[in-house]
PDB file of C-alpha atoms in Angstrom:
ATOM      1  CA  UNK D   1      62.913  71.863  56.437  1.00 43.00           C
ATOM      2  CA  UNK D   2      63.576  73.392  59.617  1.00 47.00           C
ATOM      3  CA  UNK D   3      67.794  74.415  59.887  1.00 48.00           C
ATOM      4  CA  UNK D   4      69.433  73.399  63.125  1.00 59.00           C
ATOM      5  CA  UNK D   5      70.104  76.633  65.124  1.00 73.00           C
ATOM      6  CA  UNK D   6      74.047  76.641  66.009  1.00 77.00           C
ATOM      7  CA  UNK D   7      74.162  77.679  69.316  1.00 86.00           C
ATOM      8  CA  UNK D   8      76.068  81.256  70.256  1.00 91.00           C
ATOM      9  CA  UNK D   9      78.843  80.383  72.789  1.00 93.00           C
ATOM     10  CA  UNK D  10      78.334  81.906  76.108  1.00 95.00           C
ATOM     11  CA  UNK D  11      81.248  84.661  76.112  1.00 96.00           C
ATOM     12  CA  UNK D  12      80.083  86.221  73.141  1.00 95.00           C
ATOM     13  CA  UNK D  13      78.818  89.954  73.865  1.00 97.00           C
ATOM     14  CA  UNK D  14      75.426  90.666  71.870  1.00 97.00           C
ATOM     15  CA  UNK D  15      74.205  93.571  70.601  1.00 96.00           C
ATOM     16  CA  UNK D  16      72.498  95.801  73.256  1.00 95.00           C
ATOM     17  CA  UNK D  17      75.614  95.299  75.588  1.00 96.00           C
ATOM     18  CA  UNK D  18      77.309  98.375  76.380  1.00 96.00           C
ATOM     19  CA  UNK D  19      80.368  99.175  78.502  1.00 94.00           C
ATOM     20  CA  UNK D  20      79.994 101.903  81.317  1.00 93.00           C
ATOM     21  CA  UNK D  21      80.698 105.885  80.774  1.00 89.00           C
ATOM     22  CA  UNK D  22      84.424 106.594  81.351  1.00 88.00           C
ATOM     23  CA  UNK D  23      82.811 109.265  83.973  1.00 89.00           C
ATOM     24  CA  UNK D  24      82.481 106.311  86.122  1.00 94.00           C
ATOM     25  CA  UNK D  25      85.753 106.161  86.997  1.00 95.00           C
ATOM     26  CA  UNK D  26      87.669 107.885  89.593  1.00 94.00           C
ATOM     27  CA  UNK D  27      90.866 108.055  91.485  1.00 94.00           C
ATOM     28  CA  UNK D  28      90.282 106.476  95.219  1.00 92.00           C
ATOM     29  CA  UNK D  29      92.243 104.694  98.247  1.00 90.00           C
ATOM     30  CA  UNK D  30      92.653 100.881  99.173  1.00 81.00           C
ATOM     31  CA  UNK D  31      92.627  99.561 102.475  1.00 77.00           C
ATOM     32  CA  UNK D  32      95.936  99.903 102.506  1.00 79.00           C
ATOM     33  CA  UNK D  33      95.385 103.860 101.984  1.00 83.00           C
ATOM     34  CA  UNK D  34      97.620 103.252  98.484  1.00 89.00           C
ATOM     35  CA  UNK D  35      96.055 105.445  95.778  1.00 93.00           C
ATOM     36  CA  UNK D  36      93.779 103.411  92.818  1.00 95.00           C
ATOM     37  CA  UNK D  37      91.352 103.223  89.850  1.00 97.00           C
ATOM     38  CA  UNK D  38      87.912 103.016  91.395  1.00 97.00           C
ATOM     39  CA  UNK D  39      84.368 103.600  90.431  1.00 97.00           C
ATOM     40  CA  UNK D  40      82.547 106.617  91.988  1.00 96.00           C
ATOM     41  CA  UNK D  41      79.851 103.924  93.735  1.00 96.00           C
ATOM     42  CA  UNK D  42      81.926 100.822  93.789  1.00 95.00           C
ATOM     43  CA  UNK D  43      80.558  97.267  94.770  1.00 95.00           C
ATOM     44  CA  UNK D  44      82.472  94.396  95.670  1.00 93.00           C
ATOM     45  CA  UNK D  45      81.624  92.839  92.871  1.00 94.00           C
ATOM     46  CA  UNK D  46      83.805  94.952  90.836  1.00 97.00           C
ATOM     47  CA  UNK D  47      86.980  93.629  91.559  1.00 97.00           C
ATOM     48  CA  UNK D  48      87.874  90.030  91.493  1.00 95.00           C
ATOM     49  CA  UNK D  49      89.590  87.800  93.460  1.00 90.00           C
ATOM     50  CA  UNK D  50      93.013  89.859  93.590  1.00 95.00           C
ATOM     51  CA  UNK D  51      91.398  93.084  94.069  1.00 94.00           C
ATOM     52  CA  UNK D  52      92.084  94.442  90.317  1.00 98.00           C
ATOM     53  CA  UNK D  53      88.746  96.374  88.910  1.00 98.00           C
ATOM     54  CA  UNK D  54      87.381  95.535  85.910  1.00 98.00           C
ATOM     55  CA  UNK D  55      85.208  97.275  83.457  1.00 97.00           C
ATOM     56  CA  UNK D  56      81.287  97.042  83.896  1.00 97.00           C
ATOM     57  CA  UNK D  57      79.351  95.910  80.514  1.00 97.00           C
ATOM     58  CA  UNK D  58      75.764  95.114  80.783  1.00 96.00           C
ATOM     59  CA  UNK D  59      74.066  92.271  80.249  1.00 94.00           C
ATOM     60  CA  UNK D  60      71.638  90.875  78.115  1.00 93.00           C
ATOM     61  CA  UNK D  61      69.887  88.376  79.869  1.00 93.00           C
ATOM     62  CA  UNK D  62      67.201  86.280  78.226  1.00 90.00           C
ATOM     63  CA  UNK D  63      64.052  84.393  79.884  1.00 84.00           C
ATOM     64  CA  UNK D  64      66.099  81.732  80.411  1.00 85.00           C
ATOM     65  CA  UNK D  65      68.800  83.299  82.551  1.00 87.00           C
ATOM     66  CA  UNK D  66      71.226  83.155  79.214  1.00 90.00           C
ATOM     67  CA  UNK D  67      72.689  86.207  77.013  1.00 94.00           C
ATOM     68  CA  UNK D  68      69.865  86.787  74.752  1.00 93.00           C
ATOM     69  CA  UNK D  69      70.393  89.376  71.554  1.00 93.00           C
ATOM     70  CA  UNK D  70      72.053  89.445  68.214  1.00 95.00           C
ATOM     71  CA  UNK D  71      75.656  88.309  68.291  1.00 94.00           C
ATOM     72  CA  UNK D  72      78.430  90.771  68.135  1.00 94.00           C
ATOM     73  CA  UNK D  73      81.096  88.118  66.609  1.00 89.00           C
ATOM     74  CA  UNK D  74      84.751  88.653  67.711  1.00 88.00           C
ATOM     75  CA  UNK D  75      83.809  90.133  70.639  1.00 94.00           C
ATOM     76  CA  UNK D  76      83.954  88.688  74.556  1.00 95.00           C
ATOM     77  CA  UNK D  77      81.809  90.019  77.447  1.00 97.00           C
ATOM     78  CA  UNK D  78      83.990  90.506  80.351  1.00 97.00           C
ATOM     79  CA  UNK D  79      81.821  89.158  83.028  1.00 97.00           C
ATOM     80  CA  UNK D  80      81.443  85.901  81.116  1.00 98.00           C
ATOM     81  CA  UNK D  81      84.527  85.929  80.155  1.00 98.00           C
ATOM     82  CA  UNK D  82      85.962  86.352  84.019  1.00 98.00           C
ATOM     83  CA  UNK D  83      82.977  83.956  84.861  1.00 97.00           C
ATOM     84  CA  UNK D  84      83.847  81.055  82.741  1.00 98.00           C
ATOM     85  CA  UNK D  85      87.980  81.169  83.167  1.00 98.00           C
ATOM     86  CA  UNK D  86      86.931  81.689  86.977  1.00 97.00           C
ATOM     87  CA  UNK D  87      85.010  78.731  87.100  1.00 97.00           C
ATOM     88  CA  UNK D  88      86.850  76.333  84.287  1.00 98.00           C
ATOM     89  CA  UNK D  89      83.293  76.175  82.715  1.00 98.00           C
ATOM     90  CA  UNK D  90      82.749  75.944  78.755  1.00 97.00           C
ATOM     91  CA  UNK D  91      82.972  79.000  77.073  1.00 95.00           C
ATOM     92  CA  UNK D  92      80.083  77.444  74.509  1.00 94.00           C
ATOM     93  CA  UNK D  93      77.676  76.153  77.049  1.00 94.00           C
ATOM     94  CA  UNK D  94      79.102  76.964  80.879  1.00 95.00           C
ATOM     95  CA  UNK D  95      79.105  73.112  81.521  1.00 95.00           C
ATOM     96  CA  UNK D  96      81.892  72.033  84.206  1.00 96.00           C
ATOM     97  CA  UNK D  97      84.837  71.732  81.399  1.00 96.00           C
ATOM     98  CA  UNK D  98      86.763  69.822  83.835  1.00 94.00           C
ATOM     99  CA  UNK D  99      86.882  65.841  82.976  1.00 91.00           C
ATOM    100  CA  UNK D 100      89.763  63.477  85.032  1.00 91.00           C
ATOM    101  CA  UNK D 101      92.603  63.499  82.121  1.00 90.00           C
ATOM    102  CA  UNK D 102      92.459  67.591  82.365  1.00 94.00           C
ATOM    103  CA  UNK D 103      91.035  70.537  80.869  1.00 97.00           C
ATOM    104  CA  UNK D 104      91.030  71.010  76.977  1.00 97.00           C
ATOM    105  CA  UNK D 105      91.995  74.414  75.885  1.00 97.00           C
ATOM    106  CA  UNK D 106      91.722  75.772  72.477  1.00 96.00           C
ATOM    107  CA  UNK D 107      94.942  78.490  71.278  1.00 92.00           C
ATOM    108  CA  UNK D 108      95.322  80.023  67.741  1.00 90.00           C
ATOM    109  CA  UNK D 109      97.852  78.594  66.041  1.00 87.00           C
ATOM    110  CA  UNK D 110      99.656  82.026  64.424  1.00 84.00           C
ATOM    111  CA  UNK D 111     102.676  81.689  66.360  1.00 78.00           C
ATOM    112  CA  UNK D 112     103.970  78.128  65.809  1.00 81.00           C
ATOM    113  CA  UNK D 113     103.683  74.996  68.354  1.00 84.00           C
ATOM    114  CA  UNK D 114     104.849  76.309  71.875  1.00 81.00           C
ATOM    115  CA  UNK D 115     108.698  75.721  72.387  1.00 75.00           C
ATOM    116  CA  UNK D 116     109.165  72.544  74.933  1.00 76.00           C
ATOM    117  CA  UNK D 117     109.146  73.964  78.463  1.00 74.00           C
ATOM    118  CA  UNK D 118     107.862  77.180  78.241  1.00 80.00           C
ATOM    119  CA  UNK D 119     104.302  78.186  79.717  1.00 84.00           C
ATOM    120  CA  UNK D 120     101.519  78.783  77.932  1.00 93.00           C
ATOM    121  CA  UNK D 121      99.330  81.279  78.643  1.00 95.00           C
ATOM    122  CA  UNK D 122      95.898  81.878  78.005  1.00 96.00           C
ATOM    123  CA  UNK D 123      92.560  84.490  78.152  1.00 96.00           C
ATOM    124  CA  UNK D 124      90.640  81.723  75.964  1.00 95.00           C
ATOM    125  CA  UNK D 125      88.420  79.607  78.693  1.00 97.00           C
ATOM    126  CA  UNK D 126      88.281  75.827  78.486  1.00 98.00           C
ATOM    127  CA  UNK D 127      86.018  74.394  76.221  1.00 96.00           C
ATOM    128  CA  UNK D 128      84.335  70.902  76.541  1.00 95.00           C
ATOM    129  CA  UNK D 129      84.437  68.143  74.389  1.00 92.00           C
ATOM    130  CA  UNK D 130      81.144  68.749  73.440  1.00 91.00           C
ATOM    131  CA  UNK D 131      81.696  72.269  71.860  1.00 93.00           C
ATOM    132  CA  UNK D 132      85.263  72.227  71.113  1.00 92.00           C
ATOM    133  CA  UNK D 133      84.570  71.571  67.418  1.00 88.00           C
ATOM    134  CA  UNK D 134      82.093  74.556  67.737  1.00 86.00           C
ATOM    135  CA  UNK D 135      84.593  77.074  69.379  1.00 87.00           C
ATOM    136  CA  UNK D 136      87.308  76.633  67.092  1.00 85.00           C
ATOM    137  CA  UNK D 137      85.431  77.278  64.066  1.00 82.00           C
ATOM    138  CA  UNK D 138      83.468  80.215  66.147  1.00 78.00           C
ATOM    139  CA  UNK D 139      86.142  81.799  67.083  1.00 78.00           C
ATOM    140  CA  UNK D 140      87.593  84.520  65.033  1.00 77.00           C
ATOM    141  CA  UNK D 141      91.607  84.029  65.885  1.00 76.00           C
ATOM    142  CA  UNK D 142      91.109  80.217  66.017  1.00 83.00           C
ATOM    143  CA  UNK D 143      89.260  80.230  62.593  1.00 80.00           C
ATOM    144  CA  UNK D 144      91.776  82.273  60.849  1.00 82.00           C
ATOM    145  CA  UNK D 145      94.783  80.654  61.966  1.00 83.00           C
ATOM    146  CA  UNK D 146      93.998  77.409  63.141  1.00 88.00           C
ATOM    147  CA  UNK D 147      94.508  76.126  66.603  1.00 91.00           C
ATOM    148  CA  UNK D 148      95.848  74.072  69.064  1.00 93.00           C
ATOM    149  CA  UNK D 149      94.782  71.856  71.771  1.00 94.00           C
ATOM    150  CA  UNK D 150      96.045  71.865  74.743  1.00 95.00           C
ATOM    151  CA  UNK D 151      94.827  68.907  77.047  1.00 96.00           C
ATOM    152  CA  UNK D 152      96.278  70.594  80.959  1.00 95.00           C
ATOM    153  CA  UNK D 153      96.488  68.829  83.799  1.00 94.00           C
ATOM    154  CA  UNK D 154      97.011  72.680  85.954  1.00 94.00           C
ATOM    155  CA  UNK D 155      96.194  75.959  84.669  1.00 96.00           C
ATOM    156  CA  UNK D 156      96.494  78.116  87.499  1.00 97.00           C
ATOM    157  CA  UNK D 157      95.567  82.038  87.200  1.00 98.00           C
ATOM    158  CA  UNK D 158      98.140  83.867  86.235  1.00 98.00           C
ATOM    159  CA  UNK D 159      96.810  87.565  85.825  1.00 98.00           C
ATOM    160  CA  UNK D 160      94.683  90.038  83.250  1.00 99.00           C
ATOM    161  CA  UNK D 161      94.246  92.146  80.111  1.00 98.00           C
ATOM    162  CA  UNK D 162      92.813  95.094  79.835  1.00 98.00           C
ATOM    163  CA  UNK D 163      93.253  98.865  79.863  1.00 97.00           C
ATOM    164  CA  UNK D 164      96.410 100.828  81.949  1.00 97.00           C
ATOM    165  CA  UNK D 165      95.398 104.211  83.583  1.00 97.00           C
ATOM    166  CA  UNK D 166      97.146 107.180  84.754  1.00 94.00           C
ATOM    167  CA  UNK D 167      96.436 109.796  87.331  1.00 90.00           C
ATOM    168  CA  UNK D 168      97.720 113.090  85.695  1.00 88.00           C
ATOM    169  CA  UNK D 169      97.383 116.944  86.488  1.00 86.00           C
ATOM    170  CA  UNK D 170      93.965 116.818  84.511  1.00 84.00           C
ATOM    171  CA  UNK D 171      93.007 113.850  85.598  1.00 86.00           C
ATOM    172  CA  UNK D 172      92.547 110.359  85.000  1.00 92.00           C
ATOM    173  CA  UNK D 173      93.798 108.761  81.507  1.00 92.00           C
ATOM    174  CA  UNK D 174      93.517 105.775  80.063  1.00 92.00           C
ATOM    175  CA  UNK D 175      96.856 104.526  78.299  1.00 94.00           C
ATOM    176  CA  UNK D 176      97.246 102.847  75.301  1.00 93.00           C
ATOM    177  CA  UNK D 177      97.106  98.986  75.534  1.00 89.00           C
ATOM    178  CA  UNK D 178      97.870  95.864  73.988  1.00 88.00           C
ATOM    179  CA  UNK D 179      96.812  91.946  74.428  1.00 89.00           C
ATOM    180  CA  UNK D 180      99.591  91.029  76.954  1.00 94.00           C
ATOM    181  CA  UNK D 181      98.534  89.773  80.122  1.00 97.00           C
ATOM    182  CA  UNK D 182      99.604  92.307  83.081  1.00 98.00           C
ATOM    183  CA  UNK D 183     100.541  89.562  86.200  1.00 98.00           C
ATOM    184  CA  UNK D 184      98.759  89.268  89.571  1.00 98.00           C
ATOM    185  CA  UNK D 185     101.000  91.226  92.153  1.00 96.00           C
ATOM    186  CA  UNK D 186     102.591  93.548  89.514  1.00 98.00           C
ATOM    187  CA  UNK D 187     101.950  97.499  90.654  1.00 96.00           C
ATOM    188  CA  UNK D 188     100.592  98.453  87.569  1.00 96.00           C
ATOM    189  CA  UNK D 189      97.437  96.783  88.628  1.00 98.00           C
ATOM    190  CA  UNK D 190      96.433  99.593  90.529  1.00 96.00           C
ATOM    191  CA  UNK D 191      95.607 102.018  87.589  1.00 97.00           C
ATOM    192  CA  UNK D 192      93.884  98.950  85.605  1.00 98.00           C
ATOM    193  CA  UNK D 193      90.875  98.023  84.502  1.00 98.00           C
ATOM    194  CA  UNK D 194      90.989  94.382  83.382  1.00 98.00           C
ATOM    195  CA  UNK D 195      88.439  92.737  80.690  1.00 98.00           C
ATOM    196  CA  UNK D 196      89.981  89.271  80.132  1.00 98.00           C
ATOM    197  CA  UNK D 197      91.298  86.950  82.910  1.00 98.00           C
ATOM    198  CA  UNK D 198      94.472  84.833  81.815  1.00 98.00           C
ATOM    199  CA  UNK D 199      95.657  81.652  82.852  1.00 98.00           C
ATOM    200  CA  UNK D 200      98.839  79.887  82.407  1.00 97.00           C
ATOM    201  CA  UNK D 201      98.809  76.062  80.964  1.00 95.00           C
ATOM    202  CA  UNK D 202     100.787  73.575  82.856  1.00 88.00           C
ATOM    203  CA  UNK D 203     101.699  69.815  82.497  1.00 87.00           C
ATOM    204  CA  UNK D 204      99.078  69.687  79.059  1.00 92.00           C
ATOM    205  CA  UNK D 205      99.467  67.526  76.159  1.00 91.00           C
ATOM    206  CA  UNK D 206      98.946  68.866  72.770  1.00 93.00           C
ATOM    207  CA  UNK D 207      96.109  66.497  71.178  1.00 93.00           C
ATOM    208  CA  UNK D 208      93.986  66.218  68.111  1.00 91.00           C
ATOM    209  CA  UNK D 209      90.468  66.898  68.102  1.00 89.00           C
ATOM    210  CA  UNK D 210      89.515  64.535  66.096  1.00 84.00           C
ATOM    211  CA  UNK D 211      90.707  61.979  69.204  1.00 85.00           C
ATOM    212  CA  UNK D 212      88.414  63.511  71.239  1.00 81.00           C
ATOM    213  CA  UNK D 213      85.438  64.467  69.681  1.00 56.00           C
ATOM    214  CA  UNK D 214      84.835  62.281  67.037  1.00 47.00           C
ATOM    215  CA  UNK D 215      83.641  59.468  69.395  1.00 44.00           C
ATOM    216  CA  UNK D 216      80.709  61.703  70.749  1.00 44.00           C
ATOM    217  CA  UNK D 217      77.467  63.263  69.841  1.00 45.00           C
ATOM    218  CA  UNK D 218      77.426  65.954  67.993  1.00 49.00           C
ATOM    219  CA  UNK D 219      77.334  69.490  69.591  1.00 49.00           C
ATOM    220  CA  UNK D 220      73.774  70.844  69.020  1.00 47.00           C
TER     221      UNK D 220
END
């Protein structure tokens, strides 16, 4: 009896996936002729739409055009990750998560039911109804704590997470960091190098799953 394969969501990094040299890296000038992180042979695709940098990982790319390899559980690839927050695509399948009531995002449920007014923000992208079963019980910090479903009618972008630099007398140095998102526009974007985009979760509904899933075909 053959076992259904479960499918690995698309912003999971795989083994074989490795993040570029810290020698990469290098002080340089904007167009504005303001000092910033850089890489020594910088593309445009580097930085996003705000101009913040963010850090290279390669890919694993199977013959399908999909992330092909082992998966390295717990961990996001931050090209897919930027890709599929970008884009408001699934973070299972890169479908369009979009649907007319609004976009369903899935938050771990550790700190308690947001408190009535005040913004939610997210580096998890949308999931569809499809594959939201699948993400929440793929998905280390859902799994662990539960979640919460957020059904938003706007999520605009609101910035990144990642790694703070500094530019010292020996150099560049990376800073110690934490999960909180750094906003677009703040100046400490300049010595950054972002892995996660965030966005913040506006006019949603919390809902139940079981609402919205139940009725359709299970996620293969």
């Amino acid at each position: 009896m053959n076992e259904k394969k479960i499918p690995v969501p698309y912003i999971t990094a795989r083994v074989g996936e490795e993040a570029d040299v810290f020698l990469s890296l290098r002080a340089t000038f904007g167009s504005a002729g303001i000092a910033r992180l850089g890489y020594w042979d910088e593309t445009r695709d580097d930085r996003d739409v705000r101009g913040v940098l963010w850090g290279r990982v390669s890919q694993s790319i199977g013959e399908e055009g999909l992330p092909a390899g082992d998966p390295r559980w717990g961990l996001v690839h931050p090209a897919r990750q930027r890709e599929t927050m970008l884009g408001l695509r699934c973070q299972v399948c890169v479908g369009d998560a979009r649907r007319p009531e609004g976009i369903l995002f899935l938050e771990s449920a550790q700190n308690g039911m947001p408190a009535t007014g005040a913004p939610v923000r997210t580096a998890q992208p949308p999931v569809c109804l499809r594959h939201a079963r699948l993400s929440a019980k793929r998905c280390d910090h859902l799994a662990d704590h539960g979640h919460i479903a957020f059904l938003a009618q706007s999520a605009p972008l609101y910035g990144v997470i990642g790694t703070p630099y500094a530019y010292t007398h020996s150099g560049l140095e990376a800073l110690e960091s934490d999960d909180t998102p750094v906003p677009y526009g703040a100046p400490a974007l300049r010595w950054f190098l972002a892995s996660q985009l965030v966005r913040t979760l506006r006019a949603f509904t919390v809902v139940d799953l079981d609402d919205l899933v139940l009725p359709l075909a299970p996620a293969v």
